[in-house]
Each structure stands twice: as C-alpha cells, then as structure tokens.
Amino acid sequence: MSTHDKHNFIREDIDHLKSENLLISIRTMESAADGWMMVDGSRVLNFCTNNYLGLANHPRLLQTAKQAIEIWGVGPAAVRTIAGTTALHLELERRLAAFKGVEDALFVQSGFCANQAAIAPLVGKGDVIFSDRLNHASIIDGCRLARAKIIVYEHNDPSDADAKISEHLPQYRRGLLVSDGVFSMDGDIAPLDELYEVAERHGVLTMVDDAHGEGVLGHGGRGIVDHFGLHGKIDVEIGTLSKAFGVIGGVIAGKKLIIDYIRQKARPVLFSSATTPADTAACLAAVDLLEESEILVEKLWENARYLQQGMQSLGFDTGNSQTPILPIMLGDAGIAKQFSRSLFENGVFAMGIGFPTVPQGLARIRVMNTAAHTREDLDFGLDVFAKVGKELDVIPYWTFDNLNRMS
Ligand SMILES: *Cc1c(COP(=O)(O)O)cnc(C)c1O
C-alpha cells in the first residue's frame, strides 16, 4: 500500500490561500433577498446582491410563481429538446424578444449556461475569438469549450481589437468578437458602438454579454444594445434573468436565423433540463413590470448616483464605474477582508472582492445598491463606510462628508 497522501495537494493549496488572505468565507442568508436581510444571525443593510430592481422578493413575482406551481407543478422533467419546452417557456421567449427588440430569444437555465450554449455553435476549431481582457469567467469558459483560438484584446480598447483582428483573422476561417456589456467588477461600459464598427469592417461576428446591463441600461432597462442604439446589429446578445430580473435564467437574443441555429446545437439546451415553471413564470412577471413602468430603473439610477457622490465626498476611490456597480478600491486583499468584516459588525453587508475575481493588488469592496433601498438606507450605509474607512485609515479622519451630504 502506498504511503503517499494523494490529497495533500489540497491541504497545501488551502494553507496557501489562507496565508494570502484569499480563502473565501461564505455567509448564510436567512431571509429573502431585499434591501435589508438577515445574514448569519444579524439584520444588515444589504449591499451585496445583483437584485438591481428589488424584484427578487416582489409580490407580483411571488404570486405568479405560486400560480404557476399550481398549474404546472415544480419540475420540468426533461430537457428542452425532448419534453421540457412548455408553453410558458415559449411565451417568455416571445416576450423577451419583444422587450429587447430582436427577432428571437432562447431562454436557458442561467447566464452562465447562455455563454456555454451560444459560443460553440458559432465558432470552433479553425476559427478565432477576440475577447476583452476583463471578460467574465463564463465567457472565457464558453470560449474554451468552443475550441477556437482565443486572442485577448486590451480592456475596452477598440483600436487594439482592430489591430489584433487585422493580424490574426487571415489565418482563420471566421472570427467572433465578444465582450461584457457592463464589466461586473468595475462597472464600466464596453464601447459597443466602436467595437461593432471594428468587427463589422472585418466581417467578424459580434456578441455581447449584457448580464449587468439588462434591466439597468437603455430605455426602461432594455440593455446595452438599446443604450447605444445598435438594434439589429449585434449578432448575439446574452442576458441573465438572475440579476435585475430578480429570478434565474439566461437569454440568448438576436436574429431568428442565429437563435434557431443555437437552439439546435447548444449543449445546455440538449443535455440539461429546462428551467422550472415557477422560475419561468416569475421571469414573465418581471418582464411585465419592466414594460409597465420605468420607475424602478429610475430609482436604481437615482440611488446609484447618490451613493457614488456620497462615497466620493467621503474620500473613497470609486474606480471607473459608469453604472450602479460601485467599487470601493482598497488594493490589498487583507484590508478588503477586514473592511468587509468591520462593515458587517456595524450592520452593513458588502463583500470584499479579491484575486482571482479581480487582479492581484486591486482588491475592493463592491457596493450594490438596489431600487429597494431608501434614501435613509443609503445614508446609514454611507455613515458606516465613513466610520470603518477612518478606523482602517483608508480615508482621512477629517472630511466634510456630512456637511456635503446635507447641503
Ligand atoms: C453574472 C454574470 C453571468 C452569470 O449569470 P447567471 O445568470 O448568474 O449564471 C454571466 N455573465 C456575466 C457578464 C455576468 O456578470
């Protein structure tokens, strides 16, 4: 019998992660996702969820989900291509396509799945993908599954994308340019209009993952394509129904020819069961709400601007955000961890984010407000950030923050 400990590599790696302050500790939610939540036994102001519009616990969505269970049961019982496609799924796809102003939409289990589903049918061996340096992990994995050559261009840099396409495209059969719409850790927006022009000039397919733009950017939350007025131009729009829409699920939207093709080929559609009736129906209710009114989207942006200004006047570095995603840049992963812990002790739940989610040395607290937060909630949050920021020497002890905010 071998005396070699075949699990030792795991202990060594965990010790290494601990020593680098990179071990993730996972908190337990003890109430529904909302502006305030019970977390690990404490009632805290929630700045952690992607529940942008406060729909995750919205009465209309809850009621629709309950009704769907009564009619359709709880499980899909099959993959979409065998017996898992219900009238609910088709209705949601029709409604999502109409909401986004595209010919067709395919609803899948998650945004993560959407990227696994959409890329491989379009490019494969012998093709090339041009991918933004900071693209989301699910895009990167989707690209790897496609087995095309991956060429990374510099973040949000259309001229570098142009140069990389000129250099590499001739060696391959066809190309695909793919970018996040809103970058989830920095909150900056891809220059999709310029990227589209570059790709179009070279005859390269285009795909944008609008997970953090859907329900946030554009007219009434119609997303980044609407924000730039690029309707009918981007080949594939990926979205998620797990963030602003408050439920779960992913969407692949675009021209009927392309979406129908992905429907035939996508492995998450062929080999993983469909979304549940309750989820699918709740997504339909979310689309209803977004089409009825823009109030929640407006509230989200009003809150986001207030919080960003407040943090800046306290002296925090809020990075390059152009959206409600608000990074509080701290640099050191240990400080970010300590900061998050102190916030929590003072009643604010905001996560420290470090490597590998963001590059080494760019650790931060990511603050996510929602339309479910009131002005008083935000003021409470700002006061706690001021207190912790001063205690940890991140911001100067003396600022005119309160003065600025009250004026
Ligand atoms: C969150 C996110 C996803 C994953 O979406 P889920 O629906 O949670 O699986 C995909 N892409 C981007 C850019 C994201 O930010």
GROMACS .gro file of C-alpha atoms and ligand atoms in nm:
model
  422
    1MET     CA    1   0.000   0.000   0.000
    2SER     CA    2   0.130   0.343  -0.089
    3THR     CA    3   0.211   0.580   0.195
    4HIS     CA    4   0.178   0.873  -0.045
    5ASP     CA    5  -0.104   1.108   0.062
    6LYS     CA    6  -0.288   1.177  -0.261
    7HIS     CA    7  -0.497   1.457  -0.102
    8ASN     CA    8  -0.204   1.653   0.030
    9PHE     CA    9  -0.206   1.896  -0.263
   10ILE     CA   10  -0.547   2.016  -0.145
   11ARG     CA   11  -0.427   2.086   0.211
   12GLU     CA   12  -0.122   2.267   0.075
   13ASP     CA   13  -0.329   2.483  -0.156
   14ILE     CA   14  -0.581   2.569   0.118
   15ASP     CA   15  -0.294   2.667   0.353
   16HIS     CA   16  -0.155   2.884   0.075
   17LEU     CA   17  -0.491   3.053   0.015
   18LYS     CA   18  -0.528   3.115   0.391
   19SER     CA   19  -0.185   3.272   0.416
   20GLU     CA   20  -0.261   3.502   0.120
   21ASN     CA   21  -0.600   3.604   0.264
   22LEU     CA   22  -0.768   3.452  -0.040
   23LEU     CA   23  -0.981   3.187   0.123
   24ILE     CA   24  -1.347   3.263   0.061
   25SER     CA   25  -1.573   3.250   0.364
   26ILE     CA   26  -1.933   3.209   0.266
   27ARG     CA   27  -2.209   3.376   0.465
   28THR     CA   28  -2.558   3.229   0.515
   29MET     CA   29  -2.866   3.427   0.410
   30GLU     CA   30  -3.157   3.378   0.649
   31SER     CA   31  -3.423   3.585   0.473
   32ALA     CA   32  -3.534   3.676   0.120
   33ALA     CA   33  -3.306   3.894  -0.094
   34ASP     CA   34  -3.408   4.253  -0.018
   35GLY     CA   35  -3.278   4.594   0.093
   36TRP     CA   36  -3.223   4.460   0.445
   37MET     CA   37  -3.160   4.095   0.518
   38MET     CA   38  -3.092   3.851   0.798
   39VAL     CA   39  -2.738   3.726   0.742
   40ASP     CA   40  -2.553   3.495   0.985
   41GLY     CA   41  -2.791   3.595   1.264
   42SER     CA   42  -2.776   3.973   1.212
   43ARG     CA   43  -3.014   4.213   1.040
   44VAL     CA   44  -2.796   4.408   0.797
   45LEU     CA   45  -2.825   4.661   0.516
   46ASN     CA   46  -2.770   4.453   0.203
   47PHE     CA   47  -2.521   4.597  -0.049
   48CYS     CA   48  -2.428   4.258  -0.195
   49THR     CA   49  -2.696   4.129  -0.430
   50ASN     CA   50  -2.745   4.190  -0.803
   51ASN     CA   51  -3.114   4.239  -0.731
   52TYR     CA   52  -3.096   4.580  -0.902
   53LEU     CA   53  -3.469   4.648  -0.922
   54GLY     CA   54  -3.569   4.476  -0.599
   55LEU     CA   55  -3.768   4.212  -0.789
   56ALA     CA   56  -3.628   3.905  -0.609
   57ASN     CA   57  -3.893   3.940  -0.338
   58HIS     CA   58  -4.155   4.140  -0.530
   59PRO     CA   59  -4.519   4.041  -0.455
   60ARG     CA   60  -4.615   4.023  -0.823
   61LEU     CA   61  -4.336   3.776  -0.899
   62LEU     CA   62  -4.413   3.567  -0.590
   63GLN     CA   63  -4.779   3.542  -0.678
   64THR     CA   64  -4.713   3.449  -1.041
   65ALA     CA   65  -4.466   3.180  -0.935
   66LYS     CA   66  -4.719   3.030  -0.692
   67GLN     CA   67  -4.990   3.019  -0.957
   68ALA     CA   68  -4.750   2.851  -1.200
   69ILE     CA   69  -4.676   2.577  -0.948
   70GLU     CA   70  -5.048   2.507  -0.910
   71ILE     CA   71  -5.087   2.465  -1.285
   72TRP     CA   72  -4.755   2.323  -1.400
   73GLY     CA   73  -4.604   2.152  -1.093
   74VAL     CA   74  -4.249   2.208  -0.974
   75GLY     CA   75  -4.015   2.026  -1.212
   76PRO     CA   76  -3.960   2.043  -1.589
   77ALA     CA   77  -3.894   1.665  -1.604
   78ALA     CA   78  -3.700   1.687  -1.931
   79VAL     CA   79  -3.452   1.882  -2.140
   80ARG     CA   80  -3.595   2.144  -2.374
   81THR     CA   81  -3.550   1.933  -2.688
   82ILE     CA   82  -3.733   1.627  -2.554
   83ALA     CA   83  -4.033   1.720  -2.335
   84GLY     CA   84  -3.914   2.023  -2.138
   85THR     CA   85  -4.041   2.304  -2.361
   86THR     CA   86  -4.368   2.430  -2.212
   87ALA     CA   87  -4.600   2.700  -2.339
   88LEU     CA   88  -4.457   2.911  -2.054
   89HIS     CA   89  -4.105   2.891  -2.199
   90LEU     CA   90  -4.225   2.990  -2.544
   91GLU     CA   91  -4.432   3.277  -2.405
   92LEU     CA   92  -4.129   3.405  -2.211
   93GLU     CA   93  -3.907   3.383  -2.519
   94ARG     CA   94  -4.159   3.577  -2.725
   95ARG     CA   95  -4.192   3.843  -2.454
   96LEU     CA   96  -3.815   3.874  -2.405
   97ALA     CA   97  -3.759   3.914  -2.780
   98ALA     CA   98  -4.026   4.186  -2.793
   99PHE     CA   99  -3.882   4.362  -2.486
  100LYS     CA  100  -3.534   4.366  -2.636
  101GLY     CA  101  -3.649   4.449  -2.988
  102VAL     CA  102  -3.495   4.140  -3.151
  103GLU     CA  103  -3.639   3.872  -3.381
  104ASP     CA  104  -3.596   3.580  -3.144
  105ALA     CA  105  -3.476   3.477  -2.799
  106LEU     CA  106  -3.377   3.147  -2.640
  107PHE     CA  107  -3.428   3.110  -2.265
  108VAL     CA  108  -3.178   2.886  -2.086
  109GLN     CA  109  -3.102   2.789  -1.726
  110SER     CA  110  -2.865   3.076  -1.638
  111GLY     CA  111  -2.642   3.346  -1.779
  112PHE     CA  112  -2.350   3.110  -1.724
  113CYS     CA  113  -2.526   2.846  -1.934
  114ALA     CA  114  -2.608   3.104  -2.200
  115ASN     CA  115  -2.238   3.158  -2.266
  116GLN     CA  116  -2.176   2.784  -2.274
  117ALA     CA  117  -2.468   2.750  -2.515
  118ALA     CA  118  -2.409   3.035  -2.757
  119ILE     CA  119  -2.040   3.038  -2.847
  120ALA     CA  120  -1.961   2.682  -2.958
  121PRO     CA  121  -2.229   2.670  -3.230
  122LEU     CA  122  -2.084   2.985  -3.390
  123VAL     CA  123  -1.709   2.922  -3.381
  124GLY     CA  124  -1.498   2.609  -3.344
  125LYS     CA  125  -1.165   2.459  -3.443
  126GLY     CA  126  -1.008   2.669  -3.718
  127ASP     CA  127  -1.188   2.987  -3.602
  128VAL     CA  128  -1.073   3.274  -3.382
  129ILE     CA  129  -1.235   3.460  -3.091
  130PHE     CA  130  -1.137   3.816  -2.998
  131SER     CA  131  -1.209   3.857  -2.628
  132ASP     CA  132  -1.178   4.156  -2.392
  133ARG     CA  133  -0.905   4.110  -2.129
  134LEU     CA  134  -1.158   4.152  -1.844
  135ASN     CA  135  -1.438   3.935  -1.982
  136HIS     CA  136  -1.647   3.739  -1.731
  137ALA     CA  137  -1.538   3.386  -1.639
  138SER     CA  138  -1.845   3.237  -1.807
  139ILE     CA  139  -1.748   3.399  -2.139
  140ILE     CA  140  -1.394   3.268  -2.102
  141ASP     CA  141  -1.522   2.917  -2.031
  142GLY     CA  142  -1.766   2.937  -2.323
  143CYS     CA  143  -1.477   3.035  -2.549
  144ARG     CA  144  -1.264   2.746  -2.422
  145LEU     CA  145  -1.546   2.499  -2.486
  146ALA     CA  146  -1.571   2.623  -2.845
  147ARG     CA  147  -1.208   2.519  -2.902
  148ALA     CA  148  -1.144   2.816  -3.127
  149LYS     CA  149  -0.820   3.014  -3.091
  150ILE     CA  150  -0.867   3.288  -2.829
  151ILE     CA  151  -0.697   3.623  -2.883
  152VAL     CA  152  -0.729   3.869  -2.594
  153TYR     CA  153  -0.751   4.242  -2.673
  154GLU     CA  154  -0.689   4.516  -2.418
  155HIS     CA  155  -0.983   4.613  -2.200
  156ASN     CA  156  -1.239   4.835  -2.375
  157ASP     CA  157  -0.986   4.917  -2.648
  158PRO     CA  158  -1.141   4.909  -2.999
  159SER     CA  159  -0.815   5.009  -3.167
  160ASP     CA  160  -0.632   4.718  -3.006
  161ALA     CA  161  -0.920   4.490  -3.113
  162ASP     CA  162  -0.881   4.630  -3.464
  163ALA     CA  163  -0.506   4.561  -3.466
  164LYS     CA  164  -0.549   4.208  -3.326
  165ILE     CA  165  -0.821   4.126  -3.582
  166SER     CA  166  -0.607   4.257  -3.870
  167GLU     CA  167  -0.314   4.050  -3.752
  168HIS     CA  168  -0.487   3.721  -3.677
  169LEU     CA  169  -0.810   3.689  -3.875
  170PRO     CA  170  -0.643   3.596  -4.208
  171GLN     CA  171  -0.507   3.274  -4.052
  172TYR     CA  172  -0.858   3.153  -3.957
  173ARG     CA  173  -1.188   3.055  -4.116
  174ARG     CA  174  -1.403   3.310  -3.930
  175GLY     CA  175  -1.396   3.529  -3.621
  176LEU     CA  176  -1.615   3.630  -3.327
  177LEU     CA  177  -1.567   3.938  -3.110
  178VAL     CA  178  -1.708   3.902  -2.759
  179SER     CA  179  -1.731   4.146  -2.470
  180ASP     CA  180  -1.911   4.201  -2.143
  181GLY     CA  181  -2.157   4.487  -2.178
  182VAL     CA  182  -2.108   4.620  -1.825
  183PHE     CA  183  -1.798   4.486  -1.652
  184SER     CA  184  -1.918   4.330  -1.332
  185MET     CA  185  -1.630   4.418  -1.100
  186ASP     CA  186  -1.561   4.774  -1.223
  187GLY     CA  187  -1.899   4.890  -1.353
  188ASP     CA  188  -1.757   5.040  -1.672
  189ILE     CA  189  -1.944   5.007  -2.004
  190ALA     CA  190  -1.795   4.848  -2.319
  191PRO     CA  191  -1.771   5.093  -2.615
  192LEU     CA  192  -2.002   4.865  -2.807
  193ASP     CA  193  -2.065   5.111  -3.091
  194GLU     CA  194  -1.694   5.131  -3.174
  195LEU     CA  195  -1.637   4.759  -3.122
  196TYR     CA  196  -1.925   4.687  -3.357
  197GLU     CA  197  -1.775   4.915  -3.625
  198VAL     CA  198  -1.439   4.743  -3.599
  199ALA     CA  199  -1.588   4.393  -3.612
  200GLU     CA  200  -1.822   4.483  -3.897
  201ARG     CA  201  -1.538   4.626  -4.104
  202HIS     CA  202  -1.359   4.290  -4.078
  203GLY     CA  203  -1.672   4.076  -4.121
  204VAL     CA  204  -1.639   3.936  -3.769
  205LEU     CA  205  -1.943   3.810  -3.573
  206THR     CA  206  -2.032   4.009  -3.259
  207MET     CA  207  -2.157   3.901  -2.919
  208VAL     CA  208  -2.218   4.100  -2.601
  209ASP     CA  209  -2.291   3.962  -2.256
  210ASP     CA  210  -2.525   4.216  -2.103
  211ALA     CA  211  -2.577   4.044  -1.766
  212HIS     CA  212  -2.531   4.369  -1.571
  213GLY     CA  213  -2.691   4.592  -1.833
  214GLU     CA  214  -3.025   4.421  -1.867
  215GLY     CA  215  -3.285   4.597  -1.655
  216VAL     CA  216  -3.027   4.870  -1.592
  217LEU     CA  217  -2.903   5.034  -1.914
  218GLY     CA  218  -3.104   5.170  -2.205
  219HIS     CA  219  -3.464   5.279  -2.236
  220GLY     CA  220  -3.655   5.122  -1.943
  221GLY     CA  221  -3.372   4.876  -1.882
  222ARG     CA  222  -3.365   4.731  -2.235
  223GLY     CA  223  -2.990   4.686  -2.214
  224ILE     CA  224  -2.666   4.793  -2.377
  225VAL     CA  225  -2.778   4.748  -2.738
  226ASP     CA  226  -3.061   4.991  -2.671
  227HIS     CA  227  -2.821   5.222  -2.483
  228PHE     CA  228  -2.607   5.258  -2.797
  229GLY     CA  229  -2.897   5.232  -3.047
  230LEU     CA  230  -2.744   4.924  -3.210
  231HIS     CA  231  -3.069   4.735  -3.271
  232GLY     CA  232  -3.037   4.459  -3.528
  233LYS     CA  233  -2.660   4.496  -3.548
  234ILE     CA  234  -2.508   4.285  -3.271
  235ASP     CA  235  -2.534   3.917  -3.370
  236VAL     CA  236  -2.582   3.768  -3.023
  237GLU     CA  237  -2.699   3.937  -2.703
  238ILE     CA  238  -2.656   3.732  -2.388
  239GLY     CA  239  -2.854   3.826  -2.082
  240THR     CA  240  -2.940   3.693  -1.742
  241LEU     CA  241  -3.268   3.688  -1.552
  242SER     CA  242  -3.081   3.631  -1.226
  243LYS     CA  243  -2.980   3.994  -1.170
  244ALA     CA  244  -3.213   4.287  -1.244
  245PHE     CA  245  -3.497   4.049  -1.330
  246GLY     CA  246  -3.468   3.902  -0.981
  247VAL     CA  247  -3.524   3.536  -1.068
  248ILE     CA  248  -3.291   3.294  -1.250
  249GLY     CA  249  -3.220   3.207  -1.610
  250GLY     CA  250  -3.027   3.322  -1.913
  251VAL     CA  251  -3.130   3.455  -2.251
  252ILE     CA  252  -2.968   3.442  -2.593
  253ALA     CA  253  -3.122   3.703  -2.822
  254GLY     CA  254  -3.077   3.810  -3.181
  255LYS     CA  255  -3.176   3.730  -3.537
  256LYS     CA  256  -3.408   3.431  -3.583
  257LEU     CA  257  -3.159   3.252  -3.809
  258ILE     CA  258  -2.889   3.260  -3.541
  259ILE     CA  259  -3.111   3.182  -3.241
  260ASP     CA  260  -3.280   2.892  -3.418
  261TYR     CA  261  -2.938   2.753  -3.503
  262ILE     CA  262  -2.822   2.781  -3.139
  263ARG     CA  263  -3.148   2.609  -3.034
  264GLN     CA  264  -3.046   2.310  -3.247
  265LYS     CA  265  -2.685   2.293  -3.130
  266ALA     CA  266  -2.646   2.428  -2.776
  267ARG     CA  267  -2.539   2.161  -2.529
  268PRO     CA  268  -2.712   2.313  -2.220
  269VAL     CA  269  -3.035   2.300  -2.423
  270LEU     CA  270  -2.980   1.945  -2.544
  271PHE     CA  271  -2.833   1.792  -2.228
  272SER     CA  272  -2.958   1.980  -1.922
  273SER     CA  273  -3.319   2.007  -1.802
  274ALA     CA  274  -3.531   2.312  -1.866
  275THR     CA  275  -3.597   2.584  -1.608
  276THR     CA  276  -3.881   2.523  -1.362
  277PRO     CA  277  -4.237   2.653  -1.418
  278ALA     CA  278  -4.215   2.878  -1.109
  279ASP     CA  279  -3.894   3.042  -1.233
  280THR     CA  280  -4.017   3.079  -1.587
  281ALA     CA  281  -4.346   3.235  -1.477
  282ALA     CA  282  -4.172   3.471  -1.234
  283CYS     CA  283  -3.950   3.587  -1.521
  284LEU     CA  284  -4.264   3.662  -1.722
  285ALA     CA  285  -4.395   3.875  -1.435
  286ALA     CA  286  -4.063   4.062  -1.427
  287VAL     CA  287  -4.092   4.141  -1.799
  288ASP     CA  288  -4.448   4.265  -1.735
  289LEU     CA  289  -4.326   4.501  -1.462
  290LEU     CA  290  -4.042   4.639  -1.677
  291GLU     CA  291  -4.277   4.700  -1.968
  292GLU     CA  292  -4.537   4.868  -1.749
  293SER     CA  293  -4.314   5.128  -1.589
  294GLU     CA  294  -3.965   5.272  -1.574
  295ILE     CA  295  -3.997   5.382  -1.211
  296LEU     CA  296  -3.777   5.105  -1.069
  297VAL     CA  297  -3.498   5.165  -1.323
  298GLU     CA  298  -3.508   5.538  -1.245
  299LYS     CA  299  -3.500   5.472  -0.872
  300LEU     CA  300  -3.198   5.245  -0.914
  301TRP     CA  301  -3.002   5.514  -1.100
  302GLU     CA  302  -3.104   5.788  -0.858
  303ASN     CA  303  -2.978   5.573  -0.571
  304ALA     CA  304  -2.660   5.485  -0.759
  305ARG     CA  305  -2.573   5.850  -0.824
  306TYR     CA  306  -2.641   5.946  -0.463
  307LEU     CA  307  -2.425   5.665  -0.328
  308GLN     CA  308  -2.137   5.730  -0.567
  309GLN     CA  309  -2.130   6.102  -0.486
  310GLY     CA  310  -2.153   6.024  -0.117
  311MET     CA  311  -1.860   5.780  -0.129
  312GLN     CA  312  -1.650   6.022  -0.332
  313SER     CA  313  -1.709   6.310  -0.096
  314LEU     CA  314  -1.601   6.083   0.189
  315GLY     CA  315  -1.271   6.044   0.006
  316PHE     CA  316  -1.311   5.689  -0.126
  317ASP     CA  317  -1.168   5.588  -0.463
  318THR     CA  318  -1.467   5.460  -0.663
  319GLY     CA  319  -1.271   5.349  -0.971
  320ASN     CA  320  -1.415   5.390  -1.321
  321SER     CA  321  -1.777   5.296  -1.268
  322GLN     CA  322  -2.042   5.431  -1.507
  323THR     CA  323  -2.323   5.216  -1.369
  324PRO     CA  324  -2.480   5.124  -1.033
  325ILE     CA  325  -2.190   4.882  -0.968
  326LEU     CA  326  -1.980   5.078  -0.719
  327PRO     CA  327  -1.628   4.951  -0.645
  328ILE     CA  328  -1.457   5.098  -0.339
  329MET     CA  329  -1.093   5.044  -0.432
  330LEU     CA  330  -0.873   4.930  -0.142
  331GLY     CA  331  -0.584   4.748  -0.313
  332ASP     CA  332  -0.477   4.498  -0.052
  333ALA     CA  333  -0.687   4.182  -0.019
  334GLY     CA  334  -0.630   4.169   0.359
  335ILE     CA  335  -0.761   4.524   0.405
  336ALA     CA  336  -1.062   4.448   0.185
  337LYS     CA  337  -1.143   4.148   0.402
  338GLN     CA  338  -1.102   4.341   0.725
  339PHE     CA  339  -1.308   4.627   0.582
  340SER     CA  340  -1.593   4.394   0.490
  341ARG     CA  341  -1.584   4.233   0.834
  342SER     CA  342  -1.598   4.570   1.011
  343LEU     CA  343  -1.883   4.687   0.789
  344PHE     CA  344  -2.076   4.376   0.885
  345GLU     CA  345  -2.015   4.431   1.257
  346ASN     CA  346  -2.164   4.778   1.204
  347GLY     CA  347  -2.473   4.650   1.020
  348VAL     CA  348  -2.370   4.673   0.653
  349PHE     CA  349  -2.328   4.369   0.428
  350ALA     CA  350  -2.086   4.447   0.144
  351MET     CA  351  -1.840   4.194   0.012
  352GLY     CA  352  -1.466   4.224  -0.021
  353ILE     CA  353  -1.355   4.101  -0.362
  354GLY     CA  354  -1.002   3.986  -0.436
  355PHE     CA  355  -0.797   3.765  -0.663
  356PRO     CA  356  -0.887   3.569  -0.878
  357THR     CA  357  -1.216   3.758  -0.931
  358VAL     CA  358  -1.014   4.079  -0.977
  359PRO     CA  359  -0.638   4.114  -1.049
  360GLN     CA  360  -0.384   4.094  -0.763
  361GLY     CA  361  -0.345   4.426  -0.584
  362LEU     CA  362  -0.685   4.558  -0.697
  363ALA     CA  363  -0.895   4.423  -0.412
  364ARG     CA  364  -1.207   4.622  -0.335
  365ILE     CA  365  -1.544   4.632  -0.166
  366ARG     CA  366  -1.820   4.608  -0.423
  367VAL     CA  367  -2.129   4.808  -0.327
  368MET     CA  368  -2.454   4.714  -0.497
  369ASN     CA  369  -2.750   4.934  -0.420
  370THR     CA  370  -3.098   4.844  -0.544
  371ALA     CA  371  -3.429   5.015  -0.612
  372ALA     CA  372  -3.544   4.854  -0.286
  373HIS     CA  373  -3.320   5.091  -0.085
  374THR     CA  374  -3.449   5.418   0.056
  375ARG     CA  375  -3.252   5.741   0.093
  376GLU     CA  376  -3.231   5.670   0.470
  377ASP     CA  377  -3.081   5.327   0.396
  378LEU     CA  378  -2.812   5.485   0.178
  379ASP     CA  379  -2.732   5.746   0.443
  380PHE     CA  380  -2.695   5.473   0.701
  381GLY     CA  381  -2.461   5.287   0.463
  382LEU     CA  382  -2.252   5.599   0.399
  383ASP     CA  383  -2.216   5.668   0.772
  384VAL     CA  384  -2.090   5.316   0.834
  385PHE     CA  385  -1.847   5.335   0.542
  386ALA     CA  386  -1.716   5.665   0.684
  387LYS     CA  387  -1.666   5.511   1.028
  388VAL     CA  388  -1.488   5.199   0.901
  389GLY     CA  389  -1.288   5.393   0.641
  390LYS     CA  390  -1.148   5.619   0.914
  391GLU     CA  391  -1.083   5.334   1.156
  392LEU     CA  392  -0.885   5.145   0.892
  393ASP     CA  393  -0.705   5.457   0.768
  394VAL     CA  394  -0.845   5.428   0.417
  395ILE     CA  395  -0.987   5.779   0.418
  396PRO     CA  396  -0.866   6.084   0.611
  397TYR     CA  397  -1.003   6.130   0.959
  398TRP     CA  398  -1.134   6.477   0.886
  399THR     CA  399  -1.362   6.519   0.588
  400PHE     CA  400  -1.652   6.743   0.512
  401ASP     CA  401  -1.862   6.444   0.415
  402ASN     CA  402  -2.160   6.506   0.636
  403LEU     CA  403  -2.160   6.873   0.554
  404ASN     CA  404  -2.155   6.798   0.180
  405ARG     CA  405  -2.428   6.542   0.201
  406MET     CA  406  -2.667   6.755   0.398
  407SER     CA  407  -2.633   7.060   0.179
  408LIG     C1  408  -2.341   3.723  -1.353
  408LIG     C2  409  -2.289   3.707  -1.488
  408LIG     C3  410  -2.314   3.591  -1.561
  408LIG     C4  411  -2.381   3.471  -1.498
  408LIG     O1  412  -2.517   3.487  -1.493
  408LIG     P1  413  -2.603   3.382  -1.405
  408LIG     O2  414  -2.741   3.401  -1.456
  408LIG     O3  415  -2.585   3.419  -1.263
  408LIG     O4  416  -2.547   3.247  -1.436
  408LIG     C5  417  -2.270   3.583  -1.690
  408LIG     N1  418  -2.205   3.684  -1.748
  408LIG     C6  419  -2.179   3.798  -1.683
  408LIG     C7  420  -2.107   3.908  -1.753
  408LIG     C8  421  -2.219   3.813  -1.550
  408LIG     O5  422  -2.192   3.925  -1.485
   0.00000   0.00000   0.00000
